mmCIF file with all atom_site columns, C-alpha atoms in Angstrom:
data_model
loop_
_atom_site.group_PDB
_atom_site.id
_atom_site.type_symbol
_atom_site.label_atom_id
_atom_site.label_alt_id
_atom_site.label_comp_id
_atom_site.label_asym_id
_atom_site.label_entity_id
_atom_site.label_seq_id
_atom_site.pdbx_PDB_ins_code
_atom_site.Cartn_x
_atom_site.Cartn_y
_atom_site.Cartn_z
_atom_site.occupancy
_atom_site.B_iso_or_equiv
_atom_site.pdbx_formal_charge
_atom_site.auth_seq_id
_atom_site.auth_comp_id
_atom_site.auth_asym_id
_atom_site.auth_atom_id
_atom_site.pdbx_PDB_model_num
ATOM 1   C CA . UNK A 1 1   ? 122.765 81.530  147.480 1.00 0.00 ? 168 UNK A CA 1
ATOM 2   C CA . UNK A 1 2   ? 124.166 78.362  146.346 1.00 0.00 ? 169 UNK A CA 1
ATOM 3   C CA . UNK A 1 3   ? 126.079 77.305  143.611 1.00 0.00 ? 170 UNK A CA 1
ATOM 4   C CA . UNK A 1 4   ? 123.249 74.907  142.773 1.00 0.00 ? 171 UNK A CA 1
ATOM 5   C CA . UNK A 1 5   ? 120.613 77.764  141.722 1.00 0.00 ? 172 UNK A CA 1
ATOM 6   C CA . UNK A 1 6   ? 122.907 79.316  139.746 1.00 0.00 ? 173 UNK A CA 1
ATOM 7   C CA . UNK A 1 7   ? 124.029 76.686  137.196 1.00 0.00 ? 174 UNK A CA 1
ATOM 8   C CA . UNK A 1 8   ? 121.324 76.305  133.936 1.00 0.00 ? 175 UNK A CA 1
ATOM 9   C CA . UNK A 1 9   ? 119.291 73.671  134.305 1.00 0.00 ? 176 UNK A CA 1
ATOM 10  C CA . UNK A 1 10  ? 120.154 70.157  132.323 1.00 0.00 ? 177 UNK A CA 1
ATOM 11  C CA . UNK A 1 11  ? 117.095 69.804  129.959 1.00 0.00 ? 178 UNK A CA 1
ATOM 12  C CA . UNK A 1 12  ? 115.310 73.657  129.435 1.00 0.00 ? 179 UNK A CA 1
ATOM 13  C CA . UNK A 1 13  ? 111.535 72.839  129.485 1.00 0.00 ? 180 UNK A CA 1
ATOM 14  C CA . UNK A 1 14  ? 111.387 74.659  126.238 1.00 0.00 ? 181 UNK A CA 1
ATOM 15  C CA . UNK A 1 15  ? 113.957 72.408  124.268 1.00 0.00 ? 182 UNK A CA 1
ATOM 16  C CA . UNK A 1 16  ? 113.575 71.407  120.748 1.00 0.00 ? 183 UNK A CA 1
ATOM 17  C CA . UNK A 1 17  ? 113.442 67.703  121.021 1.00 0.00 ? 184 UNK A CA 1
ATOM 18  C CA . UNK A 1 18  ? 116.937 67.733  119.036 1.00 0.00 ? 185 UNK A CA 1
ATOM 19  C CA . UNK A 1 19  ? 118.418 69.485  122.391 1.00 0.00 ? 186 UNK A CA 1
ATOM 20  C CA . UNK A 1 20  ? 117.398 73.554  120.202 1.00 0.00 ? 187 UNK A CA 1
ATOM 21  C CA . UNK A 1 21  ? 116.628 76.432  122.525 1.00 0.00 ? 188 UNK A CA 1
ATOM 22  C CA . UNK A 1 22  ? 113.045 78.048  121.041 1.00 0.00 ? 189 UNK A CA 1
ATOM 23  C CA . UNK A 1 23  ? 112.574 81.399  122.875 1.00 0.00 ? 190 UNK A CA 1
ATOM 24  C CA . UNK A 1 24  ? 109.433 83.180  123.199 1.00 0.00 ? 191 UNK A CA 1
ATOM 25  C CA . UNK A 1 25  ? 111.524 85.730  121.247 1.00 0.00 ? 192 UNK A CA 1
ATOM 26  C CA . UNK A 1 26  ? 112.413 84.113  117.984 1.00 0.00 ? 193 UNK A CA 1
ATOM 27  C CA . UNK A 1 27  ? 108.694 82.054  117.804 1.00 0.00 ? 194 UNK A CA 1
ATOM 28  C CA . UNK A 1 28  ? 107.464 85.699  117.816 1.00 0.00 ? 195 UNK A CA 1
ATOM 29  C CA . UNK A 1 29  ? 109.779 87.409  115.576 1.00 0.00 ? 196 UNK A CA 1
ATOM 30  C CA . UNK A 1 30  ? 108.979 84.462  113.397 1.00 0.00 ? 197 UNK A CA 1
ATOM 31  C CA . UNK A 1 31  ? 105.216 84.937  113.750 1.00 0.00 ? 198 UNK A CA 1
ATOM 32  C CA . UNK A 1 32  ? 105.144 88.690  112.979 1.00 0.00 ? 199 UNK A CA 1
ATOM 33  C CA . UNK A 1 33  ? 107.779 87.652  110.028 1.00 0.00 ? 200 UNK A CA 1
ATOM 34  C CA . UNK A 1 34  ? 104.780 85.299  108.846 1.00 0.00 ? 201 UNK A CA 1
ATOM 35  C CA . UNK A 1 35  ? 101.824 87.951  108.819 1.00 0.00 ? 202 UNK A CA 1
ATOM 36  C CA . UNK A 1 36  ? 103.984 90.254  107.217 1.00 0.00 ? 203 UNK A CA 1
ATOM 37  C CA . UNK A 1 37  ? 104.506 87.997  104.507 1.00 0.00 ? 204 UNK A CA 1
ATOM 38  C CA . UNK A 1 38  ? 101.124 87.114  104.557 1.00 0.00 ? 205 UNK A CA 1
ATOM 39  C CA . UNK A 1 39  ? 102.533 83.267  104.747 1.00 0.00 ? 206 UNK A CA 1
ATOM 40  C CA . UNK A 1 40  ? 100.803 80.519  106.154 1.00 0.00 ? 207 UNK A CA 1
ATOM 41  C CA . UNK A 1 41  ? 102.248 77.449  108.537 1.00 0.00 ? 208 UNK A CA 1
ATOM 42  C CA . UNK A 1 42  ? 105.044 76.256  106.067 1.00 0.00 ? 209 UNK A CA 1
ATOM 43  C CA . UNK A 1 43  ? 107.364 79.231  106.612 1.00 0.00 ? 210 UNK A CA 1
ATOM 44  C CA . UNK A 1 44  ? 106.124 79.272  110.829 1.00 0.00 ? 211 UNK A CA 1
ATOM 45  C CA . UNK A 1 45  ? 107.556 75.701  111.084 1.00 0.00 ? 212 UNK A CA 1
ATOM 46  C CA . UNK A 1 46  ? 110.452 76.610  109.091 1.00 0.00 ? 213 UNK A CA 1
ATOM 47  C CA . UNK A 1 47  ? 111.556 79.343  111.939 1.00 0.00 ? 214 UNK A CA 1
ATOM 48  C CA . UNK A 1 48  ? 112.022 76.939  114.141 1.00 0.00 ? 215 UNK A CA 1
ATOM 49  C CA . UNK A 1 49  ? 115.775 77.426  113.569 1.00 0.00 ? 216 UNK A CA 1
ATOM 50  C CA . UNK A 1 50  ? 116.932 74.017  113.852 1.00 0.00 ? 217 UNK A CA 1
ATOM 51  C CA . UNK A 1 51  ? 114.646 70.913  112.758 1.00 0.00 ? 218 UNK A CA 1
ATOM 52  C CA . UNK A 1 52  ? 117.797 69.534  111.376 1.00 0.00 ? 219 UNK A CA 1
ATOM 53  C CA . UNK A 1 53  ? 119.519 67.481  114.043 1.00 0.00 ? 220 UNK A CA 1
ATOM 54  C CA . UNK A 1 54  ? 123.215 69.084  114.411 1.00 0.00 ? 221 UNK A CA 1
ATOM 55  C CA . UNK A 1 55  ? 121.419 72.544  112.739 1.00 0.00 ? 222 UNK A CA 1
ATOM 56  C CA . UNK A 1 56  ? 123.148 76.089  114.286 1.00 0.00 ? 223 UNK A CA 1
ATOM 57  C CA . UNK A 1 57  ? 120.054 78.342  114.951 1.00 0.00 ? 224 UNK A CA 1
ATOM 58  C CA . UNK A 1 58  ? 119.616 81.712  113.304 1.00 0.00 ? 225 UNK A CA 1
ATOM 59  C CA . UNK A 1 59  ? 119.662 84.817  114.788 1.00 0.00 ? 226 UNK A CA 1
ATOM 60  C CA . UNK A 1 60  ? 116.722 87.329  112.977 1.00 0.00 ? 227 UNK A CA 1
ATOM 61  C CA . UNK A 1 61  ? 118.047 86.897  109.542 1.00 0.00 ? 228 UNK A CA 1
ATOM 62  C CA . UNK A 1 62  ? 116.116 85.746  107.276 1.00 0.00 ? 229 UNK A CA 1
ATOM 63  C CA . UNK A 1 63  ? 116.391 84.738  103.477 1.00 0.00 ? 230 UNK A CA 1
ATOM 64  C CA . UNK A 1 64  ? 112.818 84.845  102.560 1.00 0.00 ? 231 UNK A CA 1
ATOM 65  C CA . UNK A 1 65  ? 110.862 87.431  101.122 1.00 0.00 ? 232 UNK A CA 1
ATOM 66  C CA . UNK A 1 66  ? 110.725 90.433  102.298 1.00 0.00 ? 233 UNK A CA 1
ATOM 67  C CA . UNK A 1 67  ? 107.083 91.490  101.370 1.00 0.00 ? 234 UNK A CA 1
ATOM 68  C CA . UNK A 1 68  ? 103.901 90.193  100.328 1.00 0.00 ? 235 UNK A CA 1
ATOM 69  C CA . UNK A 1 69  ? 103.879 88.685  96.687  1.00 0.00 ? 236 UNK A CA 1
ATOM 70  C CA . UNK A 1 70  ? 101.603 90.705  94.435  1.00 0.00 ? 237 UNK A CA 1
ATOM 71  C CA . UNK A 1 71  ? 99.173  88.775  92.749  1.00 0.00 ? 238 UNK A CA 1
ATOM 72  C CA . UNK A 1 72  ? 95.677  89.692  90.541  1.00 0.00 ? 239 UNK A CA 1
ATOM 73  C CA . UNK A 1 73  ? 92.940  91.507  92.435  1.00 0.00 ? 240 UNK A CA 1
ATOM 74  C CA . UNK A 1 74  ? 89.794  89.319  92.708  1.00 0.00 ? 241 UNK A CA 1
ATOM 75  C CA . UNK A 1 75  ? 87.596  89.468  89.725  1.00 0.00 ? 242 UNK A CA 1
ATOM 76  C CA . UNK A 1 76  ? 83.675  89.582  90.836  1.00 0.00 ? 243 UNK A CA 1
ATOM 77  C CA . UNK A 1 77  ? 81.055  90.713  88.188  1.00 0.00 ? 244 UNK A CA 1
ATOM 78  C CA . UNK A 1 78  ? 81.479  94.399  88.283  1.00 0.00 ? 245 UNK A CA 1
ATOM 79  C CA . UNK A 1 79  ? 85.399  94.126  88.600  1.00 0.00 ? 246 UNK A CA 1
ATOM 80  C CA . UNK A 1 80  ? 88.215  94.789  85.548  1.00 0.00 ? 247 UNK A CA 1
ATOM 81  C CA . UNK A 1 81  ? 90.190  92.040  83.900  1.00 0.00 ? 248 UNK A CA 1
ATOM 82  C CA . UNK A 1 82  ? 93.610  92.329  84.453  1.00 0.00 ? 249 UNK A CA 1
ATOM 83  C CA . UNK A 1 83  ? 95.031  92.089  81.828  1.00 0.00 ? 250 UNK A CA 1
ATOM 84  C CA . UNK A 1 84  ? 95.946  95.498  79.158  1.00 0.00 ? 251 UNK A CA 1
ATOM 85  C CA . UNK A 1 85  ? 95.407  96.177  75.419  1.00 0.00 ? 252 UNK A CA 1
ATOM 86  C CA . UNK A 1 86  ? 98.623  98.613  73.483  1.00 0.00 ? 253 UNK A CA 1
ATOM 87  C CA . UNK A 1 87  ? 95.904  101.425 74.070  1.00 0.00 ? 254 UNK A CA 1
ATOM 88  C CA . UNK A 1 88  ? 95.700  101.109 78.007  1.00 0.00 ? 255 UNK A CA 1
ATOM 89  C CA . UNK A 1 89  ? 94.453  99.121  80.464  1.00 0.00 ? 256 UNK A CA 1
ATOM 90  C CA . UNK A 1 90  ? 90.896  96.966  79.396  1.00 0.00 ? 257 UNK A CA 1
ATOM 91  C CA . UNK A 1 91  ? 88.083  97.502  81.675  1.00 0.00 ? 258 UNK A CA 1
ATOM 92  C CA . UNK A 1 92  ? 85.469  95.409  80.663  1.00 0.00 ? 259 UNK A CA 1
ATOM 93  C CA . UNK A 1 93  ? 83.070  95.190  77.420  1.00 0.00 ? 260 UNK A CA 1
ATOM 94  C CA . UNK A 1 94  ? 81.507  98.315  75.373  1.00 0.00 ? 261 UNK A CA 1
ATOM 95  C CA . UNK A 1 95  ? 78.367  96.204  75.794  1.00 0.00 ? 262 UNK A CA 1
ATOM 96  C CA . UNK A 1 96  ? 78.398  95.970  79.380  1.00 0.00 ? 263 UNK A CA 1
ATOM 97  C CA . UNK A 1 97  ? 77.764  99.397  79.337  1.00 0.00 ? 264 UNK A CA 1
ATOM 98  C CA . UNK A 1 98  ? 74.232  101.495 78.417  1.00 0.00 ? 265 UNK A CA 1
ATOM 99  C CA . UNK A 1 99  ? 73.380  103.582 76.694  1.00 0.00 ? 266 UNK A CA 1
ATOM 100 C CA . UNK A 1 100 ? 72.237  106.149 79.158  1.00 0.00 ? 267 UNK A CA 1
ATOM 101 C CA . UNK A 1 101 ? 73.853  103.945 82.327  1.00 0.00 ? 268 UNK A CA 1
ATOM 102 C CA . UNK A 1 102 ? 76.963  102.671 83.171  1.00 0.00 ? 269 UNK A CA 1
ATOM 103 C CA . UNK A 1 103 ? 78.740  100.385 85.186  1.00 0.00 ? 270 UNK A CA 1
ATOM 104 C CA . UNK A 1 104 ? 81.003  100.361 87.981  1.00 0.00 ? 271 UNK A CA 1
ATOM 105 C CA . UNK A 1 105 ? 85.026  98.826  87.867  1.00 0.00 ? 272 UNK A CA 1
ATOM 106 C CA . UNK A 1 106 ? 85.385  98.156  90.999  1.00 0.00 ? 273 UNK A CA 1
ATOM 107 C CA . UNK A 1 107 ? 89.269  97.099  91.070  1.00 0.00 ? 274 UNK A CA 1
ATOM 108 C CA . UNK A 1 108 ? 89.988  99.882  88.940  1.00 0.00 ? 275 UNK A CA 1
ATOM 109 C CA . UNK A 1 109 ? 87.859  102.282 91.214  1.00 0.00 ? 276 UNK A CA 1
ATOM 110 C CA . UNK A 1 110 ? 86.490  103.672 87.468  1.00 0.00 ? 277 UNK A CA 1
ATOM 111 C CA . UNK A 1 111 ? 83.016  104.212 86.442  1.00 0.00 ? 278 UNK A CA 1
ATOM 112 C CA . UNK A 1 112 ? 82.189  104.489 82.672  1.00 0.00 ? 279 UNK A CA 1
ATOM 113 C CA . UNK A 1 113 ? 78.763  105.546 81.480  1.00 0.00 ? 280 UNK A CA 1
ATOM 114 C CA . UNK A 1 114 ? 77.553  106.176 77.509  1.00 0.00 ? 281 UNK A CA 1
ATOM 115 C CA . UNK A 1 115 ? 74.987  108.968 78.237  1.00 0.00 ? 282 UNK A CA 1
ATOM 116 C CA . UNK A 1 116 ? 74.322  109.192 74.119  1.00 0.00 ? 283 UNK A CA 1
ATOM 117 C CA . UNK A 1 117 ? 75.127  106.362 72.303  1.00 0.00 ? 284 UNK A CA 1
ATOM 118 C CA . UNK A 1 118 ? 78.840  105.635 71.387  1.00 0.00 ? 285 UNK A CA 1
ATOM 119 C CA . UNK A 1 119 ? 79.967  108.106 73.992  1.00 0.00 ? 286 UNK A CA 1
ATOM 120 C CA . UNK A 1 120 ? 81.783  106.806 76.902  1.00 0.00 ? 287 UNK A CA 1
ATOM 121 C CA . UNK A 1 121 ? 82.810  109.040 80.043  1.00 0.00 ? 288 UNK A CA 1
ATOM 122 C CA . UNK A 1 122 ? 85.232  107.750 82.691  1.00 0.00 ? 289 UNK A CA 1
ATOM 123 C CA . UNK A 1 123 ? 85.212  109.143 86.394  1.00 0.00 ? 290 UNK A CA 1
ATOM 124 C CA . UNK A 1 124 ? 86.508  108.135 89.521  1.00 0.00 ? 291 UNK A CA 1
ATOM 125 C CA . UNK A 1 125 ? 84.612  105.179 91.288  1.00 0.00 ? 292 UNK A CA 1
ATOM 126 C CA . UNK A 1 126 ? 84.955  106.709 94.789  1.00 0.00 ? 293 UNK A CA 1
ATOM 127 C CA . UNK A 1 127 ? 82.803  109.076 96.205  1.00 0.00 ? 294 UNK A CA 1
ATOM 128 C CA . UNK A 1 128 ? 83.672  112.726 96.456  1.00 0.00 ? 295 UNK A CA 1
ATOM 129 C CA . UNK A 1 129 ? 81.682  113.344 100.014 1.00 0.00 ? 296 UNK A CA 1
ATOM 130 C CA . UNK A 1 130 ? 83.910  110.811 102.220 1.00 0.00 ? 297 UNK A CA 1
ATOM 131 C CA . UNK A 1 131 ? 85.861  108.881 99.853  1.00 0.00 ? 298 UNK A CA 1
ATOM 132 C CA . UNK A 1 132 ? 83.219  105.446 99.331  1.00 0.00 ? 299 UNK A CA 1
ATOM 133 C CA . UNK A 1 133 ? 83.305  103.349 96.723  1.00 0.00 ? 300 UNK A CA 1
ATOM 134 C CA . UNK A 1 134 ? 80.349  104.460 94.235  1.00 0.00 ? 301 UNK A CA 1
ATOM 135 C CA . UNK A 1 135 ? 77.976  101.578 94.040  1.00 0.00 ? 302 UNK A CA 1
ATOM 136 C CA . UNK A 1 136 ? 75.704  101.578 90.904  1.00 0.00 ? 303 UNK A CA 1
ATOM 137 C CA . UNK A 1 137 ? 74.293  103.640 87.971  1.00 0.00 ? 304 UNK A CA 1
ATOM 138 C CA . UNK A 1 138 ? 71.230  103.885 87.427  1.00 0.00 ? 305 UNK A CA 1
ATOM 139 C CA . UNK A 1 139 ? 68.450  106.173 86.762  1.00 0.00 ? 306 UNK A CA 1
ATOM 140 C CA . UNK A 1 140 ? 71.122  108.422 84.370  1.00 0.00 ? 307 UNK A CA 1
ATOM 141 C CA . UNK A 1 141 ? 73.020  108.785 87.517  1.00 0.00 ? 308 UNK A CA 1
ATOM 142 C CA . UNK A 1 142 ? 75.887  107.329 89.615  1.00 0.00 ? 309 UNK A CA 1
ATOM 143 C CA . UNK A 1 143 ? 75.101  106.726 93.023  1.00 0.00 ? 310 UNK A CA 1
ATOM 144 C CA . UNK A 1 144 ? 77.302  106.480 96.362  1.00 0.00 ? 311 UNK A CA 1
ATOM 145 C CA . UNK A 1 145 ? 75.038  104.268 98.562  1.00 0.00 ? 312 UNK A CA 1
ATOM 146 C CA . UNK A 1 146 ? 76.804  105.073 101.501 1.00 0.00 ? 313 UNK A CA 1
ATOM 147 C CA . UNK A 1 147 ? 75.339  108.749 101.566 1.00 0.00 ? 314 UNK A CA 1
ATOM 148 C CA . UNK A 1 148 ? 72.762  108.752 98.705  1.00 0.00 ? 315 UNK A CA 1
ATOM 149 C CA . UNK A 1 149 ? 75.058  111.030 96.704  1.00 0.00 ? 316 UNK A CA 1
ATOM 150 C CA . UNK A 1 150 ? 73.959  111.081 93.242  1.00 0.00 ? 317 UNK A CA 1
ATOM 151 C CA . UNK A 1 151 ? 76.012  112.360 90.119  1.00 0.00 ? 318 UNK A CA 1
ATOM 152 C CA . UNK A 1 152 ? 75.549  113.025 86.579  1.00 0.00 ? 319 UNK A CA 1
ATOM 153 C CA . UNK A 1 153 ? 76.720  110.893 84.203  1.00 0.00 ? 320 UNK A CA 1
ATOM 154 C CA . UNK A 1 154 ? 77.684  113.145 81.863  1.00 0.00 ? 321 UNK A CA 1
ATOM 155 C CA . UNK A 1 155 ? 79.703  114.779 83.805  1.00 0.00 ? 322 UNK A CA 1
ATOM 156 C CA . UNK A 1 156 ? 80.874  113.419 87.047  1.00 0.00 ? 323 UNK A CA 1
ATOM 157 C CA . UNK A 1 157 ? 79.001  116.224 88.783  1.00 0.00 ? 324 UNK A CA 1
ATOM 158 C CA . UNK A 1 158 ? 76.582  115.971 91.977  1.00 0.00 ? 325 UNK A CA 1
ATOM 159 C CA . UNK A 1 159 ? 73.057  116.066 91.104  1.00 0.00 ? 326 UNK A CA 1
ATOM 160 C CA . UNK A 1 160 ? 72.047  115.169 94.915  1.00 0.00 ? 327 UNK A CA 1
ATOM 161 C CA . UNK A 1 161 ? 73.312  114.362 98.262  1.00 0.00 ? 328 UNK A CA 1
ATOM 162 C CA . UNK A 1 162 ? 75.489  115.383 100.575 1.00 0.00 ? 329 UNK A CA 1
ATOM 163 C CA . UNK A 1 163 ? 78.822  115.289 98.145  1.00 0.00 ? 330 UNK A CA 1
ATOM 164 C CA . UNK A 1 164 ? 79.250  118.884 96.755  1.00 0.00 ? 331 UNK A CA 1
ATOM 165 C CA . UNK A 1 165 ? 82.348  118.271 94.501  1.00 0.00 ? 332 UNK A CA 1
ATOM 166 C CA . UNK A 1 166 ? 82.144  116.133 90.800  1.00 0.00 ? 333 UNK A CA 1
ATOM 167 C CA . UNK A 1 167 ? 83.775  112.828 90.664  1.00 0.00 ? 334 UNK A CA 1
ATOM 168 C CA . UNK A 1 168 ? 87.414  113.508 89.067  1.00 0.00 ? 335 UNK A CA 1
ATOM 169 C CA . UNK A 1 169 ? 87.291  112.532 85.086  1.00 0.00 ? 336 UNK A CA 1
ATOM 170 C CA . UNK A 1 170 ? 89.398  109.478 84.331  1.00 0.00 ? 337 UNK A CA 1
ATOM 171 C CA . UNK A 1 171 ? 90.305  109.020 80.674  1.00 0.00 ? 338 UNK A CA 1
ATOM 172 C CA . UNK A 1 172 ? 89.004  105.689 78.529  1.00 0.00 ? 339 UNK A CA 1
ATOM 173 C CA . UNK A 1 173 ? 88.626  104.859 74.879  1.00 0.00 ? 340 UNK A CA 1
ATOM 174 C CA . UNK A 1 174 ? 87.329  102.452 72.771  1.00 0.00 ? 341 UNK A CA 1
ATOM 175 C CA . UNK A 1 175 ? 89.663  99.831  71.734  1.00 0.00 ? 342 UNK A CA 1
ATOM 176 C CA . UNK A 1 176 ? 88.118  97.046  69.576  1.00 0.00 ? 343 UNK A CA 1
ATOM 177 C CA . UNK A 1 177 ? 85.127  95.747  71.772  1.00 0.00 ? 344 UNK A CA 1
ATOM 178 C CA . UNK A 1 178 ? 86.467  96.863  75.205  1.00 0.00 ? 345 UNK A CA 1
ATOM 179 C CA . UNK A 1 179 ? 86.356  100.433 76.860  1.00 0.00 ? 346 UNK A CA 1
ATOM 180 C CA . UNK A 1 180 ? 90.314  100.890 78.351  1.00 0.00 ? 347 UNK A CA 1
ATOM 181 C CA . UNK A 1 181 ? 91.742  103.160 80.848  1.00 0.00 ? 348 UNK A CA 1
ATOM 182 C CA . UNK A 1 182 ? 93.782  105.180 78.963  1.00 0.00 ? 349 UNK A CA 1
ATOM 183 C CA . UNK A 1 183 ? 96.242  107.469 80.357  1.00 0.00 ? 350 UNK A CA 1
#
């Protein structure tokens, strides 16, 4: 061989224009860094290591977060508010909830139902059979529409369907006008 194929070439075809090395290796490190972080194009373009003429790149530290931020769950119509009252955490109206029905908390994964009037059970919005969300009440009943299991709303346990075990009780109260998860 000759001393000619040996030496690096003068201008690497994948050169920052600012004379920066970008390896395959560091745009994906930074790319898996990103969808970890759940970040968009701002923090990919600032992994280029070097968009500062005269900049040292970095080697696989990095100073940004290290997870995803946490922010509010989405709030649809059969979802909690998040925010909390001194006796627990607020799940929605006492009169979004009938008397002999109920309604679903979807964030919260809570159902609470009134089968007499003023008296409000909590249970646990997913399904006992394979662990669905529970869709509805209606009927007197809470229903898993991914199975048709059906369950009492008085107690939590399974009227029809497949699921043989009661949804687990979850504790709520009346505070003011809301119904809270209590602890």
């Amino acid at each position: 061989m000759s001393d000619d194929t040996m030496a690096p070439p003068t201008s690497p075809p994948d050169a920052a224009p600012d004379g920066l090395m970008r390896d395959r290796r560091s745009v994906l490190r930074c790319a898996a860094i990103a969808a970890m972080v759940g970040a968009s194009a701002p923090i990919l373009a600032a992994c280029g290591g070097g968009d500062t003429p005269g900049a040292t790149p970095t080697t696989g530290t990095s100073t940004g977060p290290t997870s995803a931020p946490t922010t509010g769950g989405s709030t649809g119509p059969s979802s909690a508010p998040p925010s909390s009252a001194a006796g627990g955490k607020v799940l929605g109206p006492v009169a979004d909830i009938p008397v002999g029905g109920g309604k679903v908390f979807t964030d919260a994964k809570v159902v609470v139902t009134q089968p007499t009037a003023g008296q409000f059970k909590g249970f646990s919005a997913v399904c006992t059979h394979q662990g669905n969300p529970i869709g509805s009440v209606a009927d007197g009943q809470i229903i898993c529409p991914f199975h048709q299991s059906h369950f009492s709303i008085t107690d939590g346990a399974p009227v029809s369907g497949p699921a043989q075990t009661a949804l687990p009780a979850v504790n709520v109260a009346v505070n003011g006008t809301n119904v809270v998860q209590t602890a």
